[in-house]
Amino acid sequence: VQLVESGGGLVQAGGSLRLSCVASGISFGSASMGWYRQAPGKQREFVAHISSVGTTNYANSVKGRFTISRDNAKNTVYLQMNSLKPEDTAVYYCMARLTYIYWGQGTQVTVSS
């Protein structure tokens, strides 16, 4: 199983980024997918989740600003991040859940004030 994130970078506050996570080695259409993040000195925290049938939920801190989506034909899950804030700065990790939980290597998102 491999999860490969991309799309991170440096952006000014108020800007946007779109993260992508391409999955291989799993039955993607059956998997629940999620995004988590970890800021320096903090624990990894939940950001957003999308079920195999497209049901979504979000952390309160990102609700209304971030959108998670999936393209089963491309084995890819996305995180569209708008109105970014400095406190969104973190390493963002893709997660896949079937019988087991799998993690990507992470992509850095830095939001400057």
N, C-alpha and C. Protein backbone atom coordinates (compact mmCIF):
# COMPACT_ATOMS: atom_id res chain seq x y z
N VAL A 1 0.85 -1.18 0.00
CA VAL A 1 0.00 0.00 0.00
C VAL A 1 0.88 1.23 0.00
N GLN A 2 0.53 2.18 -0.85
CA GLN A 2 1.31 3.41 -0.92
C GLN A 2 0.34 4.58 -1.06
N LEU A 3 0.55 5.59 -0.23
CA LEU A 3 -0.20 6.83 -0.32
C LEU A 3 0.82 7.94 -0.56
N VAL A 4 0.65 8.69 -1.63
CA VAL A 4 1.60 9.72 -1.98
C VAL A 4 0.88 11.06 -2.06
N GLU A 5 1.24 11.96 -1.13
CA GLU A 5 0.64 13.29 -1.09
C GLU A 5 1.46 14.26 -1.94
N SER A 6 0.79 15.27 -2.43
CA SER A 6 1.44 16.36 -3.13
C SER A 6 0.57 17.60 -3.02
N GLY A 7 1.16 18.74 -3.41
CA GLY A 7 0.39 19.97 -3.44
C GLY A 7 0.67 20.94 -2.31
N GLY A 8 1.50 20.53 -1.36
CA GLY A 8 1.83 21.44 -0.28
C GLY A 8 2.75 22.56 -0.76
N GLY A 9 2.98 23.52 0.11
CA GLY A 9 3.86 24.62 -0.24
C GLY A 9 3.69 25.78 0.69
N LEU A 10 4.23 26.92 0.26
CA LEU A 10 4.17 28.16 1.02
C LEU A 10 3.13 29.08 0.39
N VAL A 11 2.24 29.60 1.21
CA VAL A 11 1.18 30.47 0.70
C VAL A 11 0.92 31.57 1.74
N GLN A 12 0.49 32.72 1.28
CA GLN A 12 0.15 33.80 2.20
C GLN A 12 -1.22 33.55 2.83
N ALA A 13 -1.42 34.13 3.98
CA ALA A 13 -2.72 34.04 4.63
C ALA A 13 -3.81 34.54 3.69
N GLY A 14 -4.91 33.81 3.67
CA GLY A 14 -6.01 34.13 2.77
C GLY A 14 -5.94 33.40 1.44
N GLY A 15 -4.82 32.75 1.18
CA GLY A 15 -4.64 32.05 -0.08
C GLY A 15 -5.23 30.65 -0.05
N SER A 16 -4.98 29.92 -1.13
CA SER A 16 -5.54 28.58 -1.30
C SER A 16 -4.47 27.60 -1.76
N LEU A 17 -4.69 26.36 -1.41
CA LEU A 17 -3.88 25.24 -1.89
C LEU A 17 -4.80 24.04 -2.07
N ARG A 18 -4.41 23.15 -2.98
CA ARG A 18 -5.13 21.89 -3.13
C ARG A 18 -4.15 20.75 -2.95
N LEU A 19 -4.39 19.93 -1.97
CA LEU A 19 -3.58 18.75 -1.74
C LEU A 19 -4.19 17.56 -2.47
N SER A 20 -3.32 16.68 -2.94
CA SER A 20 -3.75 15.45 -3.58
C SER A 20 -3.07 14.27 -2.91
N CYS A 21 -3.74 13.14 -2.91
CA CYS A 21 -3.17 11.91 -2.37
C CYS A 21 -3.57 10.77 -3.31
N VAL A 22 -2.55 10.18 -3.93
CA VAL A 22 -2.78 9.06 -4.83
C VAL A 22 -2.50 7.77 -4.10
N ALA A 23 -3.46 6.86 -4.14
CA ALA A 23 -3.33 5.58 -3.44
C ALA A 23 -3.07 4.46 -4.42
N SER A 24 -2.25 3.52 -4.00
CA SER A 24 -2.02 2.32 -4.78
C SER A 24 -1.91 1.13 -3.84
N GLY A 25 -2.26 -0.03 -4.37
CA GLY A 25 -2.15 -1.24 -3.56
C GLY A 25 -3.33 -1.53 -2.67
N ILE A 26 -4.40 -0.71 -2.81
CA ILE A 26 -5.60 -0.95 -2.01
C ILE A 26 -6.82 -0.86 -2.92
N SER A 27 -7.93 -1.38 -2.43
CA SER A 27 -9.20 -1.24 -3.12
C SER A 27 -9.74 0.14 -2.77
N PHE A 28 -9.34 1.13 -3.56
CA PHE A 28 -9.58 2.52 -3.20
C PHE A 28 -11.07 2.81 -3.03
N GLY A 29 -11.88 2.30 -3.91
CA GLY A 29 -13.30 2.60 -3.85
C GLY A 29 -13.97 2.12 -2.57
N SER A 30 -13.37 1.18 -1.90
CA SER A 30 -13.93 0.64 -0.65
C SER A 30 -13.35 1.31 0.58
N ALA A 31 -12.37 2.15 0.38
CA ALA A 31 -11.65 2.73 1.51
C ALA A 31 -12.26 4.05 1.97
N SER A 32 -12.27 4.25 3.28
CA SER A 32 -12.52 5.57 3.83
C SER A 32 -11.21 6.33 3.78
N MET A 33 -11.27 7.59 3.40
CA MET A 33 -10.05 8.40 3.24
C MET A 33 -10.13 9.63 4.12
N GLY A 34 -8.98 10.07 4.58
CA GLY A 34 -8.98 11.24 5.43
C GLY A 34 -7.69 12.03 5.32
N TRP A 35 -7.77 13.25 5.84
CA TRP A 35 -6.61 14.11 5.98
C TRP A 35 -6.43 14.45 7.45
N TYR A 36 -5.19 14.39 7.88
CA TYR A 36 -4.80 14.78 9.23
C TYR A 36 -3.65 15.76 9.10
N ARG A 37 -3.34 16.45 10.18
CA ARG A 37 -2.20 17.37 10.15
C ARG A 37 -1.49 17.38 11.50
N GLN A 38 -0.23 17.73 11.43
CA GLN A 38 0.58 17.81 12.65
C GLN A 38 1.46 19.04 12.58
N ALA A 39 1.22 19.95 13.50
CA ALA A 39 2.03 21.16 13.61
C ALA A 39 3.20 20.87 14.54
N PRO A 40 4.27 21.65 14.43
CA PRO A 40 5.45 21.42 15.28
C PRO A 40 5.07 21.46 16.76
N GLY A 41 5.50 20.44 17.50
CA GLY A 41 5.25 20.39 18.92
C GLY A 41 3.85 20.00 19.32
N LYS A 42 3.03 19.63 18.35
CA LYS A 42 1.64 19.25 18.63
C LYS A 42 1.36 17.84 18.15
N GLN A 43 0.26 17.28 18.66
CA GLN A 43 -0.16 15.97 18.22
C GLN A 43 -0.83 16.04 16.86
N ARG A 44 -0.81 14.92 16.17
CA ARG A 44 -1.52 14.85 14.90
C ARG A 44 -3.02 14.99 15.16
N GLU A 45 -3.68 15.77 14.32
CA GLU A 45 -5.11 16.01 14.53
C GLU A 45 -5.89 15.78 13.26
N PHE A 46 -7.15 15.43 13.45
CA PHE A 46 -8.07 15.19 12.36
C PHE A 46 -8.40 16.49 11.62
N VAL A 47 -8.47 16.40 10.30
CA VAL A 47 -8.86 17.55 9.48
C VAL A 47 -10.17 17.28 8.75
N ALA A 48 -10.19 16.20 7.98
CA ALA A 48 -11.39 15.91 7.18
C ALA A 48 -11.41 14.44 6.82
N HIS A 49 -12.62 13.95 6.54
CA HIS A 49 -12.81 12.53 6.22
C HIS A 49 -13.88 12.41 5.15
N ILE A 50 -13.70 11.42 4.27
CA ILE A 50 -14.72 11.11 3.28
C ILE A 50 -14.89 9.60 3.24
N SER A 51 -16.12 9.15 3.35
CA SER A 51 -16.38 7.72 3.35
C SER A 51 -16.34 7.16 1.94
N SER A 52 -16.46 5.86 1.85
CA SER A 52 -16.45 5.20 0.54
C SER A 52 -17.64 5.62 -0.32
N VAL A 53 -18.71 6.09 0.32
CA VAL A 53 -19.89 6.52 -0.44
C VAL A 53 -19.98 8.04 -0.53
N GLY A 54 -18.95 8.73 -0.07
CA GLY A 54 -18.88 10.18 -0.27
C GLY A 54 -19.37 11.03 0.88
N THR A 55 -19.71 10.44 1.99
CA THR A 55 -20.09 11.22 3.16
C THR A 55 -18.87 11.91 3.74
N THR A 56 -19.00 13.19 4.03
CA THR A 56 -17.85 13.95 4.51
C THR A 56 -18.08 14.49 5.92
N ASN A 57 -16.99 14.71 6.63
CA ASN A 57 -17.05 15.45 7.88
C ASN A 57 -15.72 16.15 8.09
N TYR A 58 -15.78 17.21 8.89
CA TYR A 58 -14.65 18.12 9.03
C TYR A 58 -14.42 18.50 10.49
N ALA A 59 -13.18 18.82 10.79
CA ALA A 59 -12.88 19.44 12.06
C ALA A 59 -13.51 20.83 12.09
N ASN A 60 -13.94 21.25 13.27
CA ASN A 60 -14.58 22.56 13.37
C ASN A 60 -13.67 23.68 12.89
N SER A 61 -12.37 23.50 13.10
CA SER A 61 -11.43 24.57 12.76
C SER A 61 -11.30 24.81 11.26
N VAL A 62 -11.74 23.86 10.44
CA VAL A 62 -11.60 24.01 8.98
C VAL A 62 -12.94 24.03 8.26
N LYS A 63 -14.01 23.81 9.00
CA LYS A 63 -15.33 23.74 8.38
C LYS A 63 -15.65 25.05 7.67
N GLY A 64 -16.12 24.96 6.44
CA GLY A 64 -16.43 26.13 5.65
C GLY A 64 -15.26 26.67 4.86
N ARG A 65 -14.06 26.20 5.15
CA ARG A 65 -12.86 26.66 4.41
C ARG A 65 -12.23 25.54 3.60
N PHE A 66 -12.28 24.31 4.11
CA PHE A 66 -11.67 23.17 3.44
C PHE A 66 -12.75 22.26 2.87
N THR A 67 -12.43 21.61 1.75
CA THR A 67 -13.34 20.65 1.13
C THR A 67 -12.57 19.40 0.74
N ILE A 68 -13.05 18.26 1.21
CA ILE A 68 -12.46 16.98 0.84
C ILE A 68 -13.30 16.36 -0.25
N SER A 69 -12.63 15.73 -1.22
CA SER A 69 -13.34 15.06 -2.30
C SER A 69 -12.49 13.88 -2.76
N ARG A 70 -13.11 13.01 -3.55
CA ARG A 70 -12.38 11.85 -4.05
C ARG A 70 -12.76 11.57 -5.50
N ASP A 71 -11.82 11.00 -6.22
CA ASP A 71 -12.03 10.56 -7.60
C ASP A 71 -11.62 9.10 -7.64
N ASN A 72 -12.61 8.21 -7.58
CA ASN A 72 -12.30 6.79 -7.50
C ASN A 72 -11.66 6.28 -8.80
N ALA A 73 -11.93 6.92 -9.91
CA ALA A 73 -11.32 6.50 -11.17
C ALA A 73 -9.82 6.78 -11.18
N LYS A 74 -9.40 7.75 -10.38
CA LYS A 74 -7.98 8.11 -10.31
C LYS A 74 -7.31 7.66 -9.02
N ASN A 75 -8.06 6.95 -8.17
CA ASN A 75 -7.52 6.52 -6.87
C ASN A 75 -6.94 7.69 -6.09
N THR A 76 -7.64 8.81 -6.12
CA THR A 76 -7.11 10.04 -5.56
C THR A 76 -8.12 10.71 -4.65
N VAL A 77 -7.63 11.22 -3.53
CA VAL A 77 -8.43 12.06 -2.64
C VAL A 77 -7.79 13.44 -2.60
N TYR A 78 -8.63 14.45 -2.53
CA TYR A 78 -8.18 15.84 -2.57
C TYR A 78 -8.58 16.57 -1.30
N LEU A 79 -7.84 17.61 -1.00
CA LEU A 79 -8.22 18.54 0.05
C LEU A 79 -8.04 19.95 -0.49
N GLN A 80 -9.14 20.59 -0.80
CA GLN A 80 -9.10 21.98 -1.24
C GLN A 80 -9.13 22.86 -0.01
N MET A 81 -8.12 23.70 0.13
CA MET A 81 -7.98 24.55 1.31
C MET A 81 -8.05 26.01 0.89
N ASN A 82 -9.06 26.70 1.34
CA ASN A 82 -9.25 28.11 1.03
C ASN A 82 -9.16 28.94 2.30
N SER A 83 -8.97 30.23 2.13
CA SER A 83 -8.90 31.16 3.27
C SER A 83 -7.93 30.65 4.32
N LEU A 84 -6.76 30.28 3.87
CA LEU A 84 -5.77 29.69 4.78
C LEU A 84 -5.31 30.69 5.82
N LYS A 85 -5.03 30.16 7.00
CA LYS A 85 -4.58 30.96 8.13
C LYS A 85 -3.22 30.46 8.59
N PRO A 86 -2.44 31.30 9.25
CA PRO A 86 -1.14 30.83 9.77
C PRO A 86 -1.26 29.59 10.65
N GLU A 87 -2.35 29.46 11.38
CA GLU A 87 -2.53 28.30 12.25
C GLU A 87 -2.82 27.01 11.48
N ASP A 88 -2.99 27.12 10.17
CA ASP A 88 -3.13 25.91 9.34
C ASP A 88 -1.77 25.32 8.98
N THR A 89 -0.70 26.02 9.33
CA THR A 89 0.64 25.52 9.04
C THR A 89 0.88 24.19 9.74
N ALA A 90 1.27 23.18 8.96
CA ALA A 90 1.46 21.83 9.50
C ALA A 90 1.94 20.92 8.38
N VAL A 91 2.33 19.72 8.76
CA VAL A 91 2.51 18.65 7.79
C VAL A 91 1.16 17.94 7.68
N TYR A 92 0.68 17.82 6.45
CA TYR A 92 -0.62 17.21 6.19
C TYR A 92 -0.41 15.77 5.70
N TYR A 93 -1.14 14.86 6.35
CA TYR A 93 -1.02 13.44 6.05
C TYR A 93 -2.32 12.88 5.49
N CYS A 94 -2.19 12.07 4.49
CA CYS A 94 -3.31 11.33 3.93
C CYS A 94 -3.45 10.01 4.69
N MET A 95 -4.68 9.60 4.92
CA MET A 95 -4.97 8.35 5.63
C MET A 95 -5.97 7.53 4.85
N ALA A 96 -5.74 6.25 4.77
CA ALA A 96 -6.70 5.32 4.15
C ALA A 96 -7.05 4.25 5.17
N ARG A 97 -8.36 3.93 5.24
CA ARG A 97 -8.79 2.93 6.21
C ARG A 97 -9.63 1.86 5.53
N LEU A 98 -9.14 0.65 5.63
CA LEU A 98 -9.93 -0.53 5.24
C LEU A 98 -9.94 -1.42 6.47
N THR A 99 -9.38 -2.58 6.38
CA THR A 99 -9.21 -3.39 7.58
C THR A 99 -8.15 -2.74 8.47
N TYR A 100 -7.15 -2.20 7.85
CA TYR A 100 -6.07 -1.51 8.55
C TYR A 100 -6.07 -0.04 8.17
N ILE A 101 -5.26 0.72 8.88
CA ILE A 101 -5.08 2.14 8.59
C ILE A 101 -3.70 2.33 7.97
N TYR A 102 -3.68 3.11 6.90
CA TYR A 102 -2.43 3.40 6.20
C TYR A 102 -2.22 4.91 6.15
N TRP A 103 -0.94 5.31 6.18
CA TRP A 103 -0.59 6.72 6.17
C TRP A 103 0.37 7.05 5.04
N GLY A 104 0.24 8.24 4.50
CA GLY A 104 1.23 8.76 3.59
C GLY A 104 2.40 9.36 4.33
N GLN A 105 3.35 9.91 3.55
CA GLN A 105 4.57 10.44 4.16
C GLN A 105 4.41 11.90 4.59
N GLY A 106 3.35 12.53 4.14
CA GLY A 106 3.07 13.91 4.53
C GLY A 106 3.57 14.93 3.53
N THR A 107 2.90 16.07 3.52
CA THR A 107 3.31 17.20 2.69
C THR A 107 3.20 18.47 3.54
N GLN A 108 4.22 19.31 3.44
CA GLN A 108 4.28 20.50 4.29
C GLN A 108 3.42 21.62 3.71
N VAL A 109 2.63 22.21 4.56
CA VAL A 109 1.86 23.41 4.23
C VAL A 109 2.29 24.51 5.19
N THR A 110 2.76 25.62 4.63
CA THR A 110 3.17 26.76 5.44
C THR A 110 2.39 27.98 5.00
N VAL A 111 1.72 28.61 5.97
CA VAL A 111 0.92 29.79 5.69
C VAL A 111 1.57 30.97 6.40
N SER A 112 2.00 31.95 5.63
CA SER A 112 2.66 33.12 6.20
C SER A 112 1.63 34.22 6.48
N SER A 113 1.91 35.00 7.50
CA SER A 113 0.97 36.07 7.88
C SER A 113 1.30 37.38 7.18
